[in-house]
PDB file of C-alpha atoms in Angstrom:
ATOM      1  CA  UNK F 170      43.948  20.249  44.139  1.00 42.00           C
ATOM      2  CA  UNK F 171      43.565  20.613  40.074  1.00 46.00           C
ATOM      3  CA  UNK F 172      45.522  18.796  37.337  1.00 42.00           C
ATOM      4  CA  UNK F 173      48.120  21.682  37.024  1.00 39.00           C
ATOM      5  CA  UNK F 174      48.845  21.640  41.110  1.00 46.00           C
ATOM      6  CA  UNK F 175      49.564  17.981  40.964  1.00 45.00           C
ATOM      7  CA  UNK F 176      51.610  18.441  37.887  1.00 39.00           C
ATOM      8  CA  UNK F 177      53.812  20.818  39.409  1.00 43.00           C
ATOM      9  CA  UNK F 178      54.245  18.530  42.545  1.00 50.00           C
ATOM     10  CA  UNK F 179      51.996  19.748  45.141  1.00 58.00           C
ATOM     11  CA  UNK F 180      49.953  17.666  47.221  1.00 68.00           C
ATOM     12  CA  UNK F 181      46.467  18.079  49.061  1.00 75.00           C
ATOM     13  CA  UNK F 182      44.918  16.681  52.130  1.00 83.00           C
ATOM     14  CA  UNK F 183      42.719  13.985  51.471  1.00 88.00           C
ATOM     15  CA  UNK F 184      39.410  12.442  53.218  1.00 91.00           C
ATOM     16  CA  UNK F 185      40.677  10.094  55.720  1.00 92.00           C
ATOM     17  CA  UNK F 186      37.247   7.775  55.809  1.00 93.00           C
ATOM     18  CA  UNK F 187      37.963   7.580  51.770  1.00 93.00           C
ATOM     19  CA  UNK F 188      41.620   6.590  52.666  1.00 94.00           C
ATOM     20  CA  UNK F 189      40.437   3.796  55.374  1.00 93.00           C
ATOM     21  CA  UNK F 190      38.248   2.500  52.998  1.00 92.00           C
ATOM     22  CA  UNK F 191      40.929   1.835  50.027  1.00 91.00           C
ATOM     23  CA  UNK F 192      43.920   1.173  52.400  1.00 94.00           C
ATOM     24  CA  UNK F 193      42.483  -0.919  55.243  1.00 94.00           C
ATOM     25  CA  UNK F 194      44.308  -4.125  54.107  1.00 94.00           C
ATOM     26  CA  UNK F 195      47.781  -2.552  54.677  1.00 95.00           C
ATOM     27  CA  UNK F 196      47.345  -1.413  58.128  1.00 96.00           C
ATOM     28  CA  UNK F 197      48.302  -3.262  61.501  1.00 95.00           C
ATOM     29  CA  UNK F 198      46.093  -4.039  64.201  1.00 93.00           C
ATOM     30  CA  UNK F 199      45.208  -0.938  66.611  1.00 94.00           C
ATOM     31  CA  UNK F 200      46.797   1.314  63.663  1.00 94.00           C
ATOM     32  CA  UNK F 201      44.739   4.270  62.794  1.00 93.00           C
ATOM     33  CA  UNK F 202      45.238   6.702  59.501  1.00 94.00           C
ATOM     34  CA  UNK F 203      45.893  10.474  61.276  1.00 92.00           C
ATOM     35  CA  UNK F 204      46.421  12.308  58.225  1.00 89.00           C
ATOM     36  CA  UNK F 205      46.717  11.455  54.413  1.00 90.00           C
ATOM     37  CA  UNK F 206      47.813  13.509  51.299  1.00 86.00           C
ATOM     38  CA  UNK F 207      47.567  12.757  47.454  1.00 84.00           C
ATOM     39  CA  UNK F 208      49.888  14.153  44.596  1.00 76.00           C
ATOM     40  CA  UNK F 209      48.121  12.864  41.400  1.00 74.00           C
ATOM     41  CA  UNK F 210      48.129   9.091  42.090  1.00 78.00           C
ATOM     42  CA  UNK F 211      50.591   8.622  44.672  1.00 83.00           C
ATOM     43  CA  UNK F 212      49.765   9.026  48.604  1.00 87.00           C
ATOM     44  CA  UNK F 213      51.379   9.736  51.813  1.00 85.00           C
ATOM     45  CA  UNK F 214      49.227   8.323  54.544  1.00 93.00           C
ATOM     46  CA  UNK F 215      50.469   9.230  58.543  1.00 91.00           C
ATOM     47  CA  UNK F 216      49.057   6.692  60.921  1.00 94.00           C
ATOM     48  CA  UNK F 217      49.438   6.480  64.502  1.00 93.00           C
ATOM     49  CA  UNK F 218      52.501   4.121  64.144  1.00 93.00           C
ATOM     50  CA  UNK F 219      54.395   5.160  60.840  1.00 95.00           C
ATOM     51  CA  UNK F 220      54.247   6.841  57.783  1.00 94.00           C
ATOM     52  CA  UNK F 221      53.276   5.071  54.504  1.00 95.00           C
ATOM     53  CA  UNK F 222      54.440   6.424  51.154  1.00 91.00           C
ATOM     54  CA  UNK F 223      52.440   4.893  48.258  1.00 92.00           C
ATOM     55  CA  UNK F 224      53.717   4.918  44.913  1.00 88.00           C
ATOM     56  CA  UNK F 225      51.466   3.875  42.130  1.00 87.00           C
ATOM     57  CA  UNK F 226      53.315   2.973  39.172  1.00 86.00           C
ATOM     58  CA  UNK F 227      53.052   2.343  35.502  1.00 81.00           C
ATOM     59  CA  UNK F 228      50.441   3.815  32.801  1.00 80.00           C
ATOM     60  CA  UNK F 229      47.456   1.997  34.914  1.00 79.00           C
ATOM     61  CA  UNK F 230      48.733   2.395  38.281  1.00 78.00           C
ATOM     62  CA  UNK F 231      48.053  -1.148  38.881  1.00 84.00           C
ATOM     63  CA  UNK F 232      51.585  -1.756  40.222  1.00 91.00           C
ATOM     64  CA  UNK F 233      51.728  -0.101  43.689  1.00 91.00           C
ATOM     65  CA  UNK F 234      54.875   0.249  45.883  1.00 92.00           C
ATOM     66  CA  UNK F 235      54.065   0.603  49.739  1.00 93.00           C
ATOM     67  CA  UNK F 236      56.965   2.190  51.683  1.00 91.00           C
ATOM     68  CA  UNK F 237      56.510   1.834  55.369  1.00 94.00           C
ATOM     69  CA  UNK F 238      58.756   4.220  57.482  1.00 94.00           C
ATOM     70  CA  UNK F 239      58.137   3.701  61.431  1.00 95.00           C
ATOM     71  CA  UNK F 240      58.553   7.042  63.207  1.00 94.00           C
ATOM     72  CA  UNK F 241      61.269   5.960  65.315  1.00 93.00           C
ATOM     73  CA  UNK F 242      63.633   6.102  61.872  1.00 95.00           C
ATOM     74  CA  UNK F 243      62.945   9.525  61.237  1.00 95.00           C
ATOM     75  CA  UNK F 244      65.853  11.135  62.973  1.00 94.00           C
ATOM     76  CA  UNK F 245      64.748  14.788  61.826  1.00 93.00           C
ATOM     77  CA  UNK F 246      62.585  16.888  59.617  1.00 94.00           C
ATOM     78  CA  UNK F 247      62.006  20.316  58.228  1.00 94.00           C
ATOM     79  CA  UNK F 248      59.133  22.280  57.320  1.00 91.00           C
ATOM     80  CA  UNK F 249      59.239  25.485  54.816  1.00 91.00           C
ATOM     81  CA  UNK F 250      56.056  27.509  54.704  1.00 87.00           C
ATOM     82  CA  UNK F 251      54.774  29.062  51.267  1.00 80.00           C
ATOM     83  CA  UNK F 252      55.496  32.697  50.710  1.00 77.00           C
ATOM     84  CA  UNK F 253      54.146  35.537  48.514  1.00 70.00           C
ATOM     85  CA  UNK F 254      55.982  34.317  45.510  1.00 68.00           C
ATOM     86  CA  UNK F 255      56.660  30.794  46.501  1.00 66.00           C
ATOM     87  CA  UNK F 256      53.125  29.025  46.249  1.00 70.00           C
ATOM     88  CA  UNK F 257      54.550  25.880  47.952  1.00 81.00           C
ATOM     89  CA  UNK F 258      55.141  24.682  51.395  1.00 84.00           C
ATOM     90  CA  UNK F 259      57.683  21.981  51.657  1.00 87.00           C
ATOM     91  CA  UNK F 260      58.434  19.073  53.894  1.00 87.00           C
ATOM     92  CA  UNK F 261      61.871  17.304  54.252  1.00 93.00           C
ATOM     93  CA  UNK F 262      62.332  13.840  56.099  1.00 93.00           C
ATOM     94  CA  UNK F 263      65.211  12.429  56.932  1.00 96.00           C
ATOM     95  CA  UNK F 264      65.495   8.459  57.594  1.00 95.00           C
ATOM     96  CA  UNK F 265      68.224   7.092  59.536  1.00 95.00           C
ATOM     97  CA  UNK F 266      70.728   5.340  57.370  1.00 93.00           C
ATOM     98  CA  UNK F 267      70.185   7.651  54.374  1.00 92.00           C
ATOM     99  CA  UNK F 268      71.727  11.128  53.851  1.00 94.00           C
ATOM    100  CA  UNK F 269      69.429  12.481  51.410  1.00 95.00           C
ATOM    101  CA  UNK F 270      65.762  13.419  52.626  1.00 95.00           C
ATOM    102  CA  UNK F 271      62.355  12.449  51.200  1.00 90.00           C
ATOM    103  CA  UNK F 272      60.941  15.642  49.921  1.00 88.00           C
ATOM    104  CA  UNK F 273      57.185  16.490  49.492  1.00 82.00           C
ATOM    105  CA  UNK F 274      55.548  19.742  48.197  1.00 80.00           C
ATOM    106  CA  UNK F 275      52.058  21.128  49.132  1.00 76.00           C
ATOM    107  CA  UNK F 276      49.818  23.494  47.687  1.00 73.00           C
ATOM    108  CA  UNK F 277      49.397  26.745  49.855  1.00 71.00           C
ATOM    109  CA  UNK F 278      45.960  25.955  51.175  1.00 69.00           C
ATOM    110  CA  UNK F 279      47.485  22.886  53.079  1.00 73.00           C
ATOM    111  CA  UNK F 280      48.205  23.963  56.920  1.00 78.00           C
ATOM    112  CA  UNK F 281      51.852  22.699  56.849  1.00 81.00           C
ATOM    113  CA  UNK F 282      52.014  23.821  60.511  1.00 85.00           C
ATOM    114  CA  UNK F 283      49.305  21.038  61.319  1.00 82.00           C
ATOM    115  CA  UNK F 284      51.414  18.627  59.228  1.00 81.00           C
ATOM    116  CA  UNK F 285      54.635  19.346  61.488  1.00 87.00           C
ATOM    117  CA  UNK F 286      52.667  18.944  64.289  1.00 87.00           C
ATOM    118  CA  UNK F 287      51.579  15.297  63.454  1.00 84.00           C
ATOM    119  CA  UNK F 288      54.708  14.196  62.823  1.00 87.00           C
ATOM    120  CA  UNK F 289      56.237  15.755  65.805  1.00 91.00           C
ATOM    121  CA  UNK F 290      53.731  14.123  68.122  1.00 88.00           C
ATOM    122  CA  UNK F 291      54.686  10.781  66.678  1.00 85.00           C
ATOM    123  CA  UNK F 292      58.482  11.191  66.470  1.00 88.00           C
ATOM    124  CA  UNK F 293      58.838  12.588  70.281  1.00 87.00           C
ATOM    125  CA  UNK F 294      57.219   9.897  71.632  1.00 80.00           C
TER     126      UNK F 294
END
């Protein structure tokens, strides 16, 4: 991904095996990681049961917040593809009970349609 991409707010896909090793202790029984994306130190992890937002805080990143969002709580979402001049793809997710969406940006190399497919698969169950 590169530091500049991270500073600009872009996220890139991460190897699932690495994420499984690091985050196995927060997964429920029979829960599996489907996709994972990293933004500098923060992560967002799509499992077969929920979306997990990982926010590493402070200078050392030792303090970590895990925000778990069951797919059934997601009311709707949108994607915006990258263009010729706009190099970022964008994902917005609305959670029941909140008016402002969670917004994430991805670099152009990410297949935003695949990400949309993962969300749609679990939300539409």
